[in-house]
Amino acid sequence: METLWLSGLAQYQHAADNWFAAILIAVIATTVLVSIAITRSGASLYIRRIPGLDAIDEAIGRSTEMGRPVTMIPGMTAFGVVAVQALTIFKYITKQIARFATPMRLLTGDATVYAVAQEAIQDAYNEAGRPDLYDPDAIRFLSDRQFAFASGVAGLIQRERVAANFMFGEFFAESLIFAETGNIVGAIQVAGTISFTQVPFFVAACDYTIIGDEFYATSAYLSREPVLLGSLVGQDIAKLLFVLIAITGAVLTSIFGADAPVVKLLGQPGGWDAFFGGGQ
């Protein structure tokens, strides 16, 4: 019985063969945690401003001047990381809207996101000092069916002739319907999505498009939440570390060859043993 247990254990790679990966993970985790701690202490970490963010204030100002509503659409996003990021952005937009008493509509296709959105938008009005402007009917659950939801959004945009349309979240085939309808009524449109297959449609029909990782950077920048901001900066530092390791490995491999101990140190099983002479 003991022999079988030992033979079963032997199929797993020994931790000593992966010291480099373990150290790398520890460095990345430390970088993120230190960045969060620095942000929580009150220090300001730099994040480049994304051009689409400048358009948010411009679009809200235009809606106020025209007396037409602003629409915010998280798409068919189920409640999760993407929905939380989208609602963080919408909360910032709502605070700006509250300053000018501009009407707004938040349209969702998920019941859970709808419930959370009500709380988030109400908090935004309270934090802006205008709780009297909060209207529960402005947050609407239309349908959890894709094209029924798309039809409802398109109909509202056309009926109310919105002046600004913000789309942040996860979108599918309905994205072009939203973007084209907003384009028809002349709305300023800012879109951000993690769905790369929908990016071309937003680029073609929207004034500004926030792509990929910029979606998460946007919510971190706007909210200035220490955990979000620190995590973002820490991950960027980790990405830079990966790039430097890759470049170093390529240069060392070109000079010394792939079998050199110093090259094996950069991640090959047994690399540390070879480097320190333990593999001889």
Short mmCIF file of C-alpha atoms in Angstrom, two decimals:
data_model
loop_
_atom_site.label_atom_id
_atom_site.label_comp_id
_atom_site.label_asym_id
_atom_site.label_seq_id
_atom_site.Cartn_x
_atom_site.Cartn_y
_atom_site.Cartn_z
CA MET A 1 0.00 0.00 0.00
CA GLU A 2 2.83 2.36 0.89
CA THR A 3 4.58 1.54 -2.39
CA LEU A 4 1.47 2.46 -4.39
CA TRP A 5 1.14 5.74 -2.48
CA LEU A 6 4.79 6.63 -3.16
CA SER A 7 4.52 5.74 -6.85
CA GLY A 8 1.42 7.91 -7.12
CA LEU A 9 3.25 10.78 -5.43
CA ALA A 10 6.18 10.42 -7.82
CA GLN A 11 4.07 11.54 -10.79
CA TYR A 12 3.91 15.07 -9.36
CA GLN A 13 6.77 17.45 -10.11
CA HIS A 14 8.88 18.35 -7.09
CA ALA A 15 8.57 21.93 -5.87
CA ALA A 16 12.36 22.33 -6.02
CA ASP A 17 12.12 22.32 -9.82
CA ASN A 18 9.93 25.43 -9.80
CA TRP A 19 11.66 27.80 -7.41
CA PHE A 20 11.93 30.48 -10.07
CA ALA A 21 8.18 30.42 -10.78
CA ALA A 22 7.42 30.49 -7.05
CA ILE A 23 9.71 33.49 -6.52
CA LEU A 24 8.18 35.25 -9.53
CA ILE A 25 4.65 34.76 -8.16
CA ALA A 26 5.78 36.08 -4.77
CA VAL A 27 7.32 39.16 -6.40
CA ILE A 28 4.13 39.87 -8.38
CA ALA A 29 1.91 39.45 -5.31
CA THR A 30 4.22 41.69 -3.28
CA THR A 31 4.19 44.35 -6.01
CA VAL A 32 0.40 44.43 -6.09
CA LEU A 33 0.05 44.51 -2.29
CA VAL A 34 2.67 47.26 -1.91
CA SER A 35 0.95 49.33 -4.62
CA ILE A 36 -2.38 48.98 -2.81
CA ALA A 37 -0.77 49.95 0.51
CA ILE A 38 0.86 53.02 -1.08
CA THR A 39 -2.47 54.11 -2.55
CA ARG A 40 -4.30 53.60 0.75
CA SER A 41 -1.71 55.76 2.50
CA GLY A 42 -2.86 58.70 0.39
CA ALA A 43 -0.12 58.72 -2.23
CA SER A 44 -1.13 59.31 -5.83
CA LEU A 45 -0.14 56.70 -8.42
CA TYR A 46 0.05 57.82 -12.04
CA ILE A 47 -2.30 56.39 -14.66
CA ARG A 48 -2.28 57.92 -18.13
CA ARG A 49 -5.57 59.54 -19.04
CA ILE A 50 -7.56 57.73 -21.70
CA PRO A 51 -8.95 60.04 -24.45
CA GLY A 52 -12.43 58.56 -24.12
CA LEU A 53 -12.62 59.78 -20.53
CA ASP A 54 -12.37 63.40 -21.65
CA ALA A 55 -15.44 62.82 -23.79
CA ILE A 56 -17.57 61.81 -20.79
CA ASP A 57 -17.74 65.33 -19.38
CA GLU A 58 -18.19 66.76 -22.87
CA ALA A 59 -21.12 64.42 -23.58
CA ILE A 60 -22.80 65.21 -20.25
CA GLY A 61 -22.43 68.93 -20.90
CA ARG A 62 -23.98 68.55 -24.33
CA SER A 63 -26.93 66.62 -22.90
CA THR A 64 -27.47 69.34 -20.30
CA GLU A 65 -27.43 72.10 -22.90
CA MET A 66 -29.91 70.24 -25.12
CA GLY A 67 -32.15 69.13 -22.23
CA ARG A 68 -32.05 65.56 -23.48
CA PRO A 69 -31.32 62.45 -21.38
CA VAL A 70 -28.18 60.37 -21.01
CA THR A 71 -28.37 56.59 -21.43
CA MET A 72 -26.07 54.10 -19.72
CA ILE A 73 -26.06 50.50 -20.92
CA PRO A 74 -24.15 47.63 -19.26
CA GLY A 75 -25.41 45.27 -21.96
CA MET A 76 -26.33 41.66 -21.25
CA THR A 77 -23.62 41.46 -18.59
CA ALA A 78 -24.40 38.97 -15.82
CA PHE A 79 -23.44 40.12 -12.34
CA GLY A 80 -19.71 39.67 -11.88
CA VAL A 81 -16.41 41.48 -12.30
CA VAL A 82 -17.38 43.11 -15.60
CA ALA A 83 -20.72 44.33 -14.23
CA VAL A 84 -19.07 45.79 -11.13
CA GLN A 85 -16.56 47.63 -13.31
CA ALA A 86 -19.35 48.99 -15.52
CA LEU A 87 -21.42 50.17 -12.55
CA THR A 88 -18.36 51.88 -11.07
CA ILE A 89 -18.05 53.90 -14.29
CA PHE A 90 -21.80 54.63 -14.34
CA LYS A 91 -21.64 55.77 -10.74
CA TYR A 92 -19.01 58.35 -11.69
CA ILE A 93 -21.12 59.50 -14.65
CA THR A 94 -24.19 59.81 -12.42
CA LYS A 95 -22.30 62.05 -9.98
CA GLN A 96 -21.48 64.38 -12.87
CA ILE A 97 -25.08 64.26 -14.10
CA ALA A 98 -26.37 65.15 -10.61
CA ARG A 99 -24.44 68.44 -10.69
CA PHE A 100 -26.57 69.65 -13.60
CA ALA A 101 -29.83 67.75 -12.92
CA THR A 102 -29.55 66.06 -16.31
CA PRO A 103 -32.06 63.23 -16.88
CA MET A 104 -30.63 59.73 -17.22
CA ARG A 105 -31.68 56.19 -18.10
CA LEU A 106 -29.82 53.04 -17.13
CA LEU A 107 -30.98 50.03 -19.14
CA THR A 108 -30.02 46.48 -18.24
CA GLY A 109 -30.81 42.97 -19.36
CA ASP A 110 -29.94 41.16 -16.13
CA ALA A 111 -32.18 41.15 -13.05
CA THR A 112 -29.31 40.97 -10.56
CA VAL A 113 -27.43 43.82 -12.23
CA TYR A 114 -30.71 45.79 -12.17
CA ALA A 115 -31.01 45.44 -8.39
CA VAL A 116 -27.38 46.38 -7.77
CA ALA A 117 -27.61 49.28 -10.24
CA GLN A 118 -30.50 50.79 -8.27
CA GLU A 119 -28.38 50.88 -5.12
CA ALA A 120 -25.30 52.17 -6.95
CA ILE A 121 -27.14 55.01 -8.68
CA GLN A 122 -28.95 56.01 -5.49
CA ASP A 123 -25.60 56.11 -3.67
CA ALA A 124 -24.18 58.27 -6.45
CA TYR A 125 -26.95 60.85 -6.06
CA ASN A 126 -26.53 60.82 -2.28
CA GLU A 127 -22.77 61.32 -2.55
CA ALA A 128 -23.33 64.18 -4.99
CA GLY A 129 -25.64 65.85 -2.45
CA ARG A 130 -28.73 65.55 -4.65
CA PRO A 131 -30.78 62.62 -3.27
CA ASP A 132 -33.95 64.38 -4.46
CA LEU A 133 -32.97 63.75 -8.09
CA TYR A 134 -32.92 59.96 -7.74
CA ASP A 135 -35.72 58.35 -9.74
CA PRO A 136 -36.09 54.55 -9.39
CA ASP A 137 -37.90 54.44 -12.73
CA ALA A 138 -34.77 55.74 -14.46
CA ILE A 139 -33.14 52.33 -13.92
CA ARG A 140 -34.97 49.80 -16.06
CA PHE A 141 -34.81 46.06 -16.56
CA LEU A 142 -36.06 45.50 -20.11
CA SER A 143 -35.59 41.82 -20.91
CA ASP A 144 -33.13 38.98 -20.45
CA ARG A 145 -33.68 37.95 -24.09
CA GLN A 146 -30.95 39.33 -26.30
CA PHE A 147 -32.88 40.90 -29.15
CA ALA A 148 -35.91 41.79 -27.05
CA PHE A 149 -33.48 43.78 -24.91
CA ALA A 150 -31.87 45.27 -28.02
CA SER A 151 -35.26 46.34 -29.39
CA GLY A 152 -36.23 47.95 -26.08
CA VAL A 153 -32.97 49.92 -25.89
CA ALA A 154 -33.16 51.04 -29.53
CA GLY A 155 -36.78 52.13 -29.10
CA LEU A 156 -36.02 54.20 -26.00
CA ILE A 157 -33.02 55.89 -27.63
CA GLN A 158 -35.14 56.93 -30.60
CA ARG A 159 -38.20 58.01 -28.60
CA GLU A 160 -36.27 60.13 -26.10
CA ARG A 161 -33.65 61.37 -28.61
CA VAL A 162 -30.82 60.91 -26.14
CA ALA A 163 -27.85 63.27 -26.45
CA ALA A 164 -25.22 60.99 -24.88
CA ASN A 165 -24.97 57.21 -24.85
CA PHE A 166 -22.51 55.34 -22.64
CA MET A 167 -22.02 51.61 -23.20
CA PHE A 168 -19.71 49.75 -20.83
CA GLY A 169 -19.78 46.02 -20.20
CA GLU A 170 -20.01 42.79 -22.14
CA PHE A 171 -21.80 42.98 -25.47
CA PHE A 172 -22.68 40.55 -28.20
CA ALA A 173 -24.49 40.90 -31.55
CA GLU A 174 -26.74 43.65 -30.14
CA SER A 175 -23.80 46.07 -29.90
CA LEU A 176 -24.18 47.35 -33.46
CA ILE A 177 -27.93 47.92 -32.94
CA PHE A 178 -27.20 50.14 -29.92
CA ALA A 179 -24.36 52.02 -31.61
CA GLU A 180 -26.17 52.62 -34.90
CA THR A 181 -29.35 53.78 -33.16
CA GLY A 182 -27.37 56.24 -31.07
CA ASN A 183 -25.62 57.41 -34.22
CA ILE A 184 -28.95 58.00 -35.97
CA VAL A 185 -30.22 60.34 -33.22
CA GLY A 186 -26.90 62.21 -33.13
CA ALA A 187 -25.80 61.15 -29.65
CA ILE A 188 -22.20 61.39 -28.48
CA GLN A 189 -21.25 57.78 -27.79
CA VAL A 190 -18.52 56.37 -25.60
CA ALA A 191 -18.20 52.58 -25.46
CA GLY A 192 -15.96 50.19 -23.59
CA THR A 193 -16.01 46.41 -23.73
CA ILE A 194 -13.94 43.33 -23.02
CA SER A 195 -15.60 41.58 -25.99
CA PHE A 196 -12.96 41.94 -28.70
CA THR A 197 -15.32 40.65 -31.39
CA GLN A 198 -17.57 43.68 -30.81
CA VAL A 199 -14.81 46.30 -30.78
CA PRO A 200 -14.90 46.89 -34.59
CA PHE A 201 -18.61 47.77 -34.41
CA PHE A 202 -18.05 50.26 -31.60
CA VAL A 203 -15.05 51.78 -33.39
CA ALA A 204 -17.13 52.25 -36.54
CA ALA A 205 -20.23 53.76 -34.91
CA CYS A 206 -19.06 55.43 -31.67
CA ASP A 207 -17.12 58.62 -31.07
CA TYR A 208 -14.76 57.00 -28.57
CA THR A 209 -14.01 53.35 -27.84
CA ILE A 210 -12.21 51.99 -24.79
CA ILE A 211 -10.59 48.67 -25.63
CA GLY A 212 -9.59 45.67 -23.53
CA ASP A 213 -7.51 46.47 -20.44
CA GLU A 214 -8.46 50.14 -20.75
CA PHE A 215 -11.92 49.11 -19.55
CA TYR A 216 -10.51 48.15 -16.14
CA ALA A 217 -8.13 51.12 -16.10
CA THR A 218 -11.10 53.45 -16.66
CA SER A 219 -12.99 52.32 -13.57
CA ALA A 220 -9.80 52.45 -11.48
CA TYR A 221 -8.98 55.95 -12.70
CA LEU A 222 -12.47 57.37 -12.26
CA SER A 223 -13.23 55.82 -8.87
CA ARG A 224 -9.70 56.26 -7.44
CA GLU A 225 -10.51 53.22 -5.30
CA PRO A 226 -7.20 52.21 -3.61
CA VAL A 227 -7.62 48.48 -4.23
CA LEU A 228 -8.48 48.97 -7.92
CA LEU A 229 -5.79 51.58 -8.47
CA GLY A 230 -3.10 49.69 -6.58
CA SER A 231 -3.94 46.41 -8.30
CA LEU A 232 -3.79 48.05 -11.72
CA VAL A 233 -0.39 49.67 -11.12
CA GLY A 234 0.97 46.51 -9.51
CA GLN A 235 -0.12 44.39 -12.47
CA ASP A 236 1.47 46.84 -14.91
CA ILE A 237 4.75 46.56 -13.01
CA ALA A 238 4.42 42.75 -13.14
CA LYS A 239 3.85 42.89 -16.92
CA LEU A 240 7.00 45.00 -17.27
CA LEU A 241 8.85 42.39 -15.22
CA PHE A 242 7.67 39.62 -17.57
CA VAL A 243 8.86 41.61 -20.60
CA LEU A 244 12.29 42.21 -19.04
CA ILE A 245 12.65 38.50 -18.18
CA ALA A 246 11.68 37.51 -21.74
CA ILE A 247 14.20 39.93 -23.25
CA THR A 248 16.91 38.79 -20.82
CA GLY A 249 16.20 35.14 -21.62
CA ALA A 250 16.34 35.77 -25.38
CA VAL A 251 19.67 37.60 -25.10
CA LEU A 252 21.26 34.99 -22.81
CA THR A 253 20.04 32.13 -25.02
CA SER A 254 21.57 33.82 -28.06
CA ILE A 255 24.91 34.26 -26.27
CA PHE A 256 25.29 31.09 -24.19
CA GLY A 257 22.84 28.63 -25.77
CA ALA A 258 19.69 27.01 -24.39
CA ASP A 259 21.62 24.46 -22.29
CA ALA A 260 23.56 27.02 -20.27
CA PRO A 261 22.75 26.93 -16.51
CA VAL A 262 22.09 30.67 -16.45
CA VAL A 263 19.40 30.16 -19.13
CA LYS A 264 17.86 27.18 -17.37
CA LEU A 265 17.51 29.41 -14.33
CA LEU A 266 14.79 31.33 -16.18
CA GLY A 267 12.10 28.73 -15.68
CA GLN A 268 13.23 25.32 -16.90
CA PRO A 269 12.62 22.39 -14.51
CA GLY A 270 15.78 21.78 -12.54
CA GLY A 271 17.17 25.16 -13.55
CA TRP A 272 18.14 26.18 -10.03
CA ASP A 273 19.89 22.84 -9.41
CA ALA A 274 21.84 23.26 -12.65
CA PHE A 275 22.76 26.85 -11.83
CA PHE A 276 24.10 26.04 -8.37
CA GLY A 277 25.78 22.80 -9.45
CA GLY A 278 23.25 20.52 -7.76
CA GLY A 279 22.41 18.75 -11.00
CA GLN A 280 25.97 17.48 -11.54
#
